[in-house]
CSV table of C-alpha atoms in Angstrom, one decimal:
chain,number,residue,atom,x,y,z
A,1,UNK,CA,16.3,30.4,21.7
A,2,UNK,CA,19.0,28.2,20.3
A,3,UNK,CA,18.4,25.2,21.6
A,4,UNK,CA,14.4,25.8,20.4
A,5,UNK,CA,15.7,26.4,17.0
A,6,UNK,CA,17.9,23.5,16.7
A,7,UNK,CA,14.8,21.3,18.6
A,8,UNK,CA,12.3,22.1,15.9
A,9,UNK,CA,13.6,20.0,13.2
A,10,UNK,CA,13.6,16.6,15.9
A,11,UNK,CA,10.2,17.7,17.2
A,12,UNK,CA,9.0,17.6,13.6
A,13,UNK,CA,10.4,14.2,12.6
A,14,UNK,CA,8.8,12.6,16.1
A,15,UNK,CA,5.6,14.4,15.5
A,16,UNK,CA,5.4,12.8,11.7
A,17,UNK,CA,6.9,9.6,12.8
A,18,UNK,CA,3.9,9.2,15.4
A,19,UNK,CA,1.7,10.2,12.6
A,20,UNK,CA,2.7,7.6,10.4
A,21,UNK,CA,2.3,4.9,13.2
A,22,UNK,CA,-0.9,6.2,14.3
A,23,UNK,CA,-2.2,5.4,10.6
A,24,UNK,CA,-0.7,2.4,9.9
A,25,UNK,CA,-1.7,1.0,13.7
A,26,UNK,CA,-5.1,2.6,13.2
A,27,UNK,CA,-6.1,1.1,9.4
A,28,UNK,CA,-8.6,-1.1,10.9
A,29,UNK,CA,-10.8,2.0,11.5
A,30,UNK,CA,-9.4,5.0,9.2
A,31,UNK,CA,-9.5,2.9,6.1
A,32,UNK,CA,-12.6,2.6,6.6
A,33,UNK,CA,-13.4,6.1,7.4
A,34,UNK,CA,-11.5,7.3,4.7
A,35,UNK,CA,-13.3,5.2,1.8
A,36,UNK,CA,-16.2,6.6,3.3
A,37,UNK,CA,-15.7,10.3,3.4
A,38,UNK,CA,-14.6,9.5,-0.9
A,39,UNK,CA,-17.4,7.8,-1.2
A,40,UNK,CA,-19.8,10.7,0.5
A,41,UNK,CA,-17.9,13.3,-2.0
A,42,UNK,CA,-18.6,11.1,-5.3
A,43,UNK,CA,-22.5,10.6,-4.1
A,44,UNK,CA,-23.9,13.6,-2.1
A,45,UNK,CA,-24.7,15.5,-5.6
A,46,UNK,CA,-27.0,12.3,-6.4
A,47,UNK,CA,-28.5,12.1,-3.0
A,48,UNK,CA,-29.0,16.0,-3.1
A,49,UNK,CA,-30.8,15.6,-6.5
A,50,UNK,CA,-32.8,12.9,-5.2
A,51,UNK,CA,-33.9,15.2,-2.3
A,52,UNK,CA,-36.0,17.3,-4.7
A,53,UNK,CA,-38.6,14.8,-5.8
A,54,UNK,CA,-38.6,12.2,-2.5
A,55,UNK,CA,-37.9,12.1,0.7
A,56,UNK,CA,-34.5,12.5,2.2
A,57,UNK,CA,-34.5,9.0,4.0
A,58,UNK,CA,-35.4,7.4,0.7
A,59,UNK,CA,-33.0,9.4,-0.8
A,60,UNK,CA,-30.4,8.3,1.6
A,61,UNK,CA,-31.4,5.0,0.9
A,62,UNK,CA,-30.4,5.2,-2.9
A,63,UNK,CA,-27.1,6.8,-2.2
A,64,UNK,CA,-26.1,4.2,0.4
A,65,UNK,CA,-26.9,1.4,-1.9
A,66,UNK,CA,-25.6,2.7,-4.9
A,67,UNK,CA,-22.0,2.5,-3.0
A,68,UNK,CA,-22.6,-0.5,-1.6
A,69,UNK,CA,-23.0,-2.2,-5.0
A,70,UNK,CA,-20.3,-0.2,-6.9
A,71,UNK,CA,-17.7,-1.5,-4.0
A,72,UNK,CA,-19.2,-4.9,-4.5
A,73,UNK,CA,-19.0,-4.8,-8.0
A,74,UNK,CA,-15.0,-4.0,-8.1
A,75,UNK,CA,-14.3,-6.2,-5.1
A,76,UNK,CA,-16.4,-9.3,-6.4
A,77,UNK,CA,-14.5,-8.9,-10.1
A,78,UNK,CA,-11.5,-9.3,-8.3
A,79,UNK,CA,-12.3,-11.7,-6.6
A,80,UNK,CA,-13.9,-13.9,-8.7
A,81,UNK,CA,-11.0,-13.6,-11.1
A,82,UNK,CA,-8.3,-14.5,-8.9
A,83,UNK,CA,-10.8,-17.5,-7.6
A,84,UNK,CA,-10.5,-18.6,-11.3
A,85,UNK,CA,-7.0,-18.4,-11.5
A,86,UNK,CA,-6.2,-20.5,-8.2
A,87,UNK,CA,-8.4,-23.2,-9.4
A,88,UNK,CA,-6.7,-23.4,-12.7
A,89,UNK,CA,-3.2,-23.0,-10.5
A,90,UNK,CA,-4.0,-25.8,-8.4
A,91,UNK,CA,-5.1,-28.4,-11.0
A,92,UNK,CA,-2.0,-27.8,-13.0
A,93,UNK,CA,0.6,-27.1,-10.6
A,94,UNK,CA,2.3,-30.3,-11.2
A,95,UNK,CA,2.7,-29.1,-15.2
A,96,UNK,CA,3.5,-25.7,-14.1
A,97,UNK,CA,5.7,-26.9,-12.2
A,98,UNK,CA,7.7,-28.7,-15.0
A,99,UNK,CA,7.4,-26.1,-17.3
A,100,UNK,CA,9.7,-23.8,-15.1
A,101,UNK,CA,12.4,-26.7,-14.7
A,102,UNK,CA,13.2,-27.3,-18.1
A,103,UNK,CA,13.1,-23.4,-18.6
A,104,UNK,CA,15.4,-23.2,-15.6
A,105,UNK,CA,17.4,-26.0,-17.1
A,106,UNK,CA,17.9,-24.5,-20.5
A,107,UNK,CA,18.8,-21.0,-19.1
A,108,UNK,CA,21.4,-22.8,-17.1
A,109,UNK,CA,23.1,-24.6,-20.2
A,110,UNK,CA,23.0,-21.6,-21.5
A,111,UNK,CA,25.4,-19.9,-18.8
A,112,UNK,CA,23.0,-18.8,-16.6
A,113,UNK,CA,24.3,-21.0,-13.1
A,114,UNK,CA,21.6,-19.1,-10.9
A,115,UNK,CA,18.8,-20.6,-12.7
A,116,UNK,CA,19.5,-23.9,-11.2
A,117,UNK,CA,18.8,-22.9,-7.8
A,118,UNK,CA,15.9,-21.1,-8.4
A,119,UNK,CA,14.2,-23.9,-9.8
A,120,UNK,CA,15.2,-26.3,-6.8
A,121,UNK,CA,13.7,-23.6,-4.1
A,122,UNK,CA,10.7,-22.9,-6.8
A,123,UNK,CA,6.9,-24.0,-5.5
A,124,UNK,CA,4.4,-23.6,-7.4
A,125,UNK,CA,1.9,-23.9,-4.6
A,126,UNK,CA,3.2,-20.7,-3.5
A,127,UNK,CA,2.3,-19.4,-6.4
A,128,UNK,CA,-1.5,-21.2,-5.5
A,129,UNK,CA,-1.3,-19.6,-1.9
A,130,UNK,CA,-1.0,-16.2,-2.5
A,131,UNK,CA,-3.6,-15.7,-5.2
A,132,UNK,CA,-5.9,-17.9,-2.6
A,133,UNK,CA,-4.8,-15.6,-0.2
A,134,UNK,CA,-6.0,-12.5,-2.5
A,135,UNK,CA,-9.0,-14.3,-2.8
A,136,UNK,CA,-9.5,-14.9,1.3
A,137,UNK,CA,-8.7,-11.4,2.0
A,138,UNK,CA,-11.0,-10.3,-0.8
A,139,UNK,CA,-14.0,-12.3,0.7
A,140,UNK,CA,-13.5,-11.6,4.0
A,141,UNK,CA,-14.1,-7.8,3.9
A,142,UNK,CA,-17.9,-8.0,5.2
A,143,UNK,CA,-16.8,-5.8,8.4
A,144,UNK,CA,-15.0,-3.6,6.5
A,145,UNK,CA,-18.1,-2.9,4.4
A,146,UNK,CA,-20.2,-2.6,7.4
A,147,UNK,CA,-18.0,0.4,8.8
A,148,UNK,CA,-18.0,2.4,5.4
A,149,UNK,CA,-22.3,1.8,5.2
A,150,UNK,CA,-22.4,3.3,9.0
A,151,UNK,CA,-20.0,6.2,7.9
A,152,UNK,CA,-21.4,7.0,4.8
A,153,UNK,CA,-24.7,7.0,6.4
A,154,UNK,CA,-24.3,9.3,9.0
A,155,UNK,CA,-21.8,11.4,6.8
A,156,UNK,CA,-24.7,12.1,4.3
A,157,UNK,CA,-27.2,13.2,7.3
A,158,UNK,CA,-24.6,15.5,8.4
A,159,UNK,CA,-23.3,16.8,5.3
A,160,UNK,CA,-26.1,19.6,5.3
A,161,UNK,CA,-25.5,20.6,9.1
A,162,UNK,CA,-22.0,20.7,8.6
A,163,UNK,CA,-21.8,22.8,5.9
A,164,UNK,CA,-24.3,25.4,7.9
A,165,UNK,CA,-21.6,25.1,10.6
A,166,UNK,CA,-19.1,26.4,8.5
A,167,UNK,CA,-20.5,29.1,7.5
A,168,UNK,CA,-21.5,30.7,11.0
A,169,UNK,CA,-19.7,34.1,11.6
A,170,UNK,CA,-17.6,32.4,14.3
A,171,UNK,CA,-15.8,29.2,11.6
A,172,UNK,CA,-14.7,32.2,9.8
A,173,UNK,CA,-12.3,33.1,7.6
A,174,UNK,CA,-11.1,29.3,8.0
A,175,UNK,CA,-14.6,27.6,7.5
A,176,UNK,CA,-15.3,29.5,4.1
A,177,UNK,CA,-11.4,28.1,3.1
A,178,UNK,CA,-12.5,24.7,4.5
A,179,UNK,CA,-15.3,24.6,2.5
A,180,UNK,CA,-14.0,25.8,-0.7
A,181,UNK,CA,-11.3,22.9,-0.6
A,182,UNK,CA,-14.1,20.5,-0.3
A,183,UNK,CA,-15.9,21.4,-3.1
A,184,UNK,CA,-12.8,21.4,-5.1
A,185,UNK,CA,-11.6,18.5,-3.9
A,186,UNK,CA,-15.0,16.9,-4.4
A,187,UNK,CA,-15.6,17.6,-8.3
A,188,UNK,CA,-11.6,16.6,-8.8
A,189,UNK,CA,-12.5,13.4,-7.3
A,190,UNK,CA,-15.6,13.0,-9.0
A,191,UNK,CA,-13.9,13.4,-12.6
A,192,UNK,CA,-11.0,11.5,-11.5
A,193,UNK,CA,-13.1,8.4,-10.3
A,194,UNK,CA,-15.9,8.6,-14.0
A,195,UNK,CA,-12.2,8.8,-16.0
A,196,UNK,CA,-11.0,6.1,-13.9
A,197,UNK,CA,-14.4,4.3,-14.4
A,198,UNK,CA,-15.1,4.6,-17.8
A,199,UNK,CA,-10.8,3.7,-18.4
A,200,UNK,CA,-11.1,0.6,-16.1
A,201,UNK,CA,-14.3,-0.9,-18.7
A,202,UNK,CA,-12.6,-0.3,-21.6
A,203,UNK,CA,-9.4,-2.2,-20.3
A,204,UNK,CA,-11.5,-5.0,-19.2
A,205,UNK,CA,-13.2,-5.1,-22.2
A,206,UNK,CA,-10.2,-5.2,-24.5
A,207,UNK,CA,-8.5,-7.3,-22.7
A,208,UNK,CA,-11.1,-9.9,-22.6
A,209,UNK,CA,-11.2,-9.4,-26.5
A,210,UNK,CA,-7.5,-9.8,-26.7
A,211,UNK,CA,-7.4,-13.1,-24.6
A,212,UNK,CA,-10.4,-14.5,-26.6
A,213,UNK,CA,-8.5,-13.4,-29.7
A,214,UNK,CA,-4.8,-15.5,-28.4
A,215,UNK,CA,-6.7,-18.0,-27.1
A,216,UNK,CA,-5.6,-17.7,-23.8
A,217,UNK,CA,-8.3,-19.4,-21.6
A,218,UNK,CA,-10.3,-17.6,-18.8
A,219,UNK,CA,-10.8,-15.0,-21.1
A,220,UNK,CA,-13.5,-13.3,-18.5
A,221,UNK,CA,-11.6,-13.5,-15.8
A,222,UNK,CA,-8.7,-11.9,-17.1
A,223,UNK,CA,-10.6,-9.2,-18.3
A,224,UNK,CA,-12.4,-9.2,-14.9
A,225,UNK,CA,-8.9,-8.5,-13.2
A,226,UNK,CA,-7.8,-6.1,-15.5
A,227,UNK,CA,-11.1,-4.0,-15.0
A,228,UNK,CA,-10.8,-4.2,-11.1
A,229,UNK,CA,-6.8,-3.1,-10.7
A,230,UNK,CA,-6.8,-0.7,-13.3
A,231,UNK,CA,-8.3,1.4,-10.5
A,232,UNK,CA,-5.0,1.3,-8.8
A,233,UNK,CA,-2.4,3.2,-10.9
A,234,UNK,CA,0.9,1.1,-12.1
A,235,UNK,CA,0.5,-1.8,-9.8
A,236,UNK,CA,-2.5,-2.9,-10.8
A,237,UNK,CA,-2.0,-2.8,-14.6
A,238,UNK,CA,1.7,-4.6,-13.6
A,239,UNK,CA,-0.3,-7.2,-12.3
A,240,UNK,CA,-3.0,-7.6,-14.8
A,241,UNK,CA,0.0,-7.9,-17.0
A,242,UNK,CA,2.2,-10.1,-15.6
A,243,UNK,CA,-0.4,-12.8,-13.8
A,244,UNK,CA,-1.4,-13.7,-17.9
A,245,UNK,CA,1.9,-14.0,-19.4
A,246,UNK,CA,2.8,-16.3,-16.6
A,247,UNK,CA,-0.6,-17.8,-17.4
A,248,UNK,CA,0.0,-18.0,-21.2
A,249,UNK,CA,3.8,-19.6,-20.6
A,250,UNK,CA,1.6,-22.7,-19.0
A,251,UNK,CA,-1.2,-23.0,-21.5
A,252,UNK,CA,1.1,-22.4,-24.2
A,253,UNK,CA,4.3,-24.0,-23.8
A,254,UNK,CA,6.2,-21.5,-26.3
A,255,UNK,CA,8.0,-18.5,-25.1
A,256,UNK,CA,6.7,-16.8,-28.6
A,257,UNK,CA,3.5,-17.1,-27.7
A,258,UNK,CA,3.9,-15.6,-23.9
A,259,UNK,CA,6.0,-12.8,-25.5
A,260,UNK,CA,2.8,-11.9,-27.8
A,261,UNK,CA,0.6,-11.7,-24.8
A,262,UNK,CA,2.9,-9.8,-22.9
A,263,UNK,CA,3.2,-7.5,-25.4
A,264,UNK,CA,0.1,-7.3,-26.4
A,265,UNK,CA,-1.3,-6.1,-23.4
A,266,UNK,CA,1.3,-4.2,-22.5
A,267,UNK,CA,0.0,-2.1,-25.4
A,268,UNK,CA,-3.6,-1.9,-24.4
A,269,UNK,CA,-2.8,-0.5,-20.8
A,270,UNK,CA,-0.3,2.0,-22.9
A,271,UNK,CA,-2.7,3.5,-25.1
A,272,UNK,CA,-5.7,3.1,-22.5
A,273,UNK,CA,-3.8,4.6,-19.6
A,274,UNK,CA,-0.8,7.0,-21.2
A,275,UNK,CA,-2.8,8.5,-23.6
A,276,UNK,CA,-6.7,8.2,-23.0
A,277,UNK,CA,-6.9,8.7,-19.6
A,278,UNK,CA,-4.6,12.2,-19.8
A,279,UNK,CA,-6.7,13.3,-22.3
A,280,UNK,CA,-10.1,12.8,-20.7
A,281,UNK,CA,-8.3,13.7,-17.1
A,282,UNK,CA,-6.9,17.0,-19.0
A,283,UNK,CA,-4.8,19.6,-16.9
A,284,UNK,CA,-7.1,20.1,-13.9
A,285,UNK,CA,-6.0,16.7,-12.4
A,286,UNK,CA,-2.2,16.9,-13.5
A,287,UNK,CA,-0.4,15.3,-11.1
A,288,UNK,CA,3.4,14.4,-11.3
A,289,UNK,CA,3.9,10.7,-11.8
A,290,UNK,CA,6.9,10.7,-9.5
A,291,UNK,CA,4.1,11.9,-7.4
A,292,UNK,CA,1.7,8.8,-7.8
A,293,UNK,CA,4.3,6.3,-7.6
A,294,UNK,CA,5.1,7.0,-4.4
A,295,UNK,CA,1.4,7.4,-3.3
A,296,UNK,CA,0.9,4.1,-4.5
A,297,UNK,CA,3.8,2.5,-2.9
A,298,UNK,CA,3.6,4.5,0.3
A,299,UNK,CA,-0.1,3.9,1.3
A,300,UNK,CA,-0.1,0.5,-0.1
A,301,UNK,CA,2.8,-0.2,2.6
A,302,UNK,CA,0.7,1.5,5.4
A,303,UNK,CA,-3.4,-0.1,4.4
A,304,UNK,CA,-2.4,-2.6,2.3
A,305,UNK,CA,-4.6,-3.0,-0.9
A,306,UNK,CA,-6.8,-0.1,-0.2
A,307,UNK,CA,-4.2,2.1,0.5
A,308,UNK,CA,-3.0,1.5,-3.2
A,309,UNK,CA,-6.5,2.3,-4.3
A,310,UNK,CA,-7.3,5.4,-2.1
A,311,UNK,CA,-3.3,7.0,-2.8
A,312,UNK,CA,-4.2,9.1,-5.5
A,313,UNK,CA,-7.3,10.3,-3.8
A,314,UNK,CA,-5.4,10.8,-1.2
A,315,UNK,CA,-2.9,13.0,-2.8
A,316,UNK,CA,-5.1,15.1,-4.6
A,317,UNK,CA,-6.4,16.0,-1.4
A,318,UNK,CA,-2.9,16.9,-0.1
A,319,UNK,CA,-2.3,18.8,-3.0
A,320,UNK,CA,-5.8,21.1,-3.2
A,321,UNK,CA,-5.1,21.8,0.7
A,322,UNK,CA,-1.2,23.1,-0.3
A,323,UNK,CA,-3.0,25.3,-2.5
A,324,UNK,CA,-5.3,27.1,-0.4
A,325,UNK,CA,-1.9,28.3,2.0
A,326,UNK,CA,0.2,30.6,0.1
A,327,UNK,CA,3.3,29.2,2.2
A,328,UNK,CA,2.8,26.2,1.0
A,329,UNK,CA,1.2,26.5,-2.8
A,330,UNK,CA,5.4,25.8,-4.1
A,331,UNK,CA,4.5,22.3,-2.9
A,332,UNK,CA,1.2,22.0,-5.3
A,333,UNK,CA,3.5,23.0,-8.0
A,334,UNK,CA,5.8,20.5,-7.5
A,335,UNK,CA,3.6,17.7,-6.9
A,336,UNK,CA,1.1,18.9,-9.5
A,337,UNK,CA,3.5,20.4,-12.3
A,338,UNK,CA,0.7,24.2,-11.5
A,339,UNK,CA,-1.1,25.6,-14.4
A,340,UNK,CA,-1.5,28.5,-16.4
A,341,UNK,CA,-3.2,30.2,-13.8
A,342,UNK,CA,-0.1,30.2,-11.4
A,343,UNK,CA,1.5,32.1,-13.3
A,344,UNK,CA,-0.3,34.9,-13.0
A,345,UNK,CA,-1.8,34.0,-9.4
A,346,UNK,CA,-0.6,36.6,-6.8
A,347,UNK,CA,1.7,35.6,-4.1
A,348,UNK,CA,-0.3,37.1,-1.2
């Protein structure tokens, strides 16, 4: 019995260590899958209105091309903007170029030795080659779209049969908990994505204002950019930050200048995501930011750029399923910060 005991602990670690390769080995397909399976939750209340006044294949049809276009939509913004941006990187790399020498070279009269060798290793064409290669990767996801339209598809057929399924005498008690974490986790992810939505307009928006205000050029594309990674929490507004100060250093020449833009939209993606969004979100979808961060970070590392879209969908999920096991509802409140209701909730 003691040597069980003191093998539990190993057997756990190799069991979550195979996990994590399985899913990092397996993205090709379970990114895929899993985009899907959000995608069904945020659409099957339209394709289940739809059913009332035409038929269910029609219906179907609507709800599959409605998320085809809405993953178009962010995916071409993004891509279109970056496309912008390596053009403009390419035609002036040589002045880019000679911009960040003579920055490098007054930093370094200034006592700063390391700038020098920075700016002898620095290549602006690698600057040029990875927002090409945003763009490339961006472009090429036609297979990747092809799996989610197959899964949604037959995900919405099934959703009906499935849910009969869980309900038969023989799923229970486990198929009526099943079922109410789905529909929980469905309407949190619904509200999450129309907060996320309607946040990710406005910051586009303003930001496209703000750059036609400074008179930083491709105004549209940075608010195109800004739109697009706002759906990914703190990298993507990091980026959309930091790609147009670099920008405005170029077009500018003046440090000033940079430093306005920098700030500038520094504040909108503070008042737009710290206070807006938490007040539309509310206390429902209260989640600790500890909590995001390293959602973000950690399934960006294992799918790449969707993973650092799909983390905080991800986690919510995690989170609504700790909730529905009493032995495990201390780790919702620690990732989730609880509610009022906990307080009072019995402990089973």
């Amino acid at each position: 019995m003691m040597v069980t005991n003191a093998s539990r602990p190993v057997s756990r670690l190799s069991t979550g260590i195979l996990v994590i390769a399985l899913l990092y080995f397996a993205q090709s397909i379970l990114v895929p899958l899993v985009v899907s399976l959000f995608a069904i939750a945020l659409v099957w209340p339209l394709q289940r209105a739809l059913k009332r006044w035409i038929p269910e294949l029609l219906a179907l049809l609507i709800a599959l091309t409605m998320t085809i276009l809405v993953i178009l939509m962010v995916g071409s913004s993004v891509a279109w903007g970056f496309g912008r941006l390596g053009q403009w990187l390419f035609v002036n790399a040589a002045r880019y170029q000679e911009i960040y020498v003579s920055w490098a070279d007054w930093l370094e009269l200034h006592g700063i030795a390391i700038a020098g060798p920075l700016a002898d290793r620095f290549d602006v064409m690698w600057l040029v080659r990875v927002t090409q290669g945003v763009v490339l990767r961006l472009n090429g996801f036609a297979g990747f779209l092809v799996l989610v339209f197959i899964f949604v598809m037959l995900g919405l057929l099934e959703v009906d049969d499935f849910t009969r399924r869980l309900r038969l005498p023989g799923a229970q008690p486990q198929g009526e908990k099943i079922l109410s974490a789905i529909r929980e986790i469905a309407g949190k992810l619904r509200r999450y994505m129309a907060v996320r939505s309607f946040a990710s307009v406005l910051t586009g928006l303003v930001v496209w204002i703000f750059a036609l205000a400074a008179g930083l050029e491709l105004a549209a594309a940075w608010g195109a950019i800004a739109f697009a990674l706002n759906y990914i929490p703190f990298l993507g507004p990091l980026i959309a930050t930091v790609f147009p100060t670099l920008f405005a250093i170029a077009q500018f020449e003046s440090w000033q200048m940079a430093v306005v833009v920098f700030i500038g939209l520094n504040i909108i993606q503070f008042i737009i995501g710290s206070y807006l969004e938490p007040l539309l979100t509310g206390a429902s979808l209260k989640i600790s930011p500890f909590a995001v961060i390293f959602a973000v970070f950690f399934w960006s590392f294992m799918w790449g750029i969707p993973g650092a879209f799909l983390g905080v969908p991800m986690l919510m999920v995690f989170i609504v399923y700790c909730a529905q096991d009493p032995s495990s509802r201390w780790i919702e409140v620690l990732l989730s910060g609880g509610s009022a209701d906990d307080e009072g909730r019995p402990a089973n």
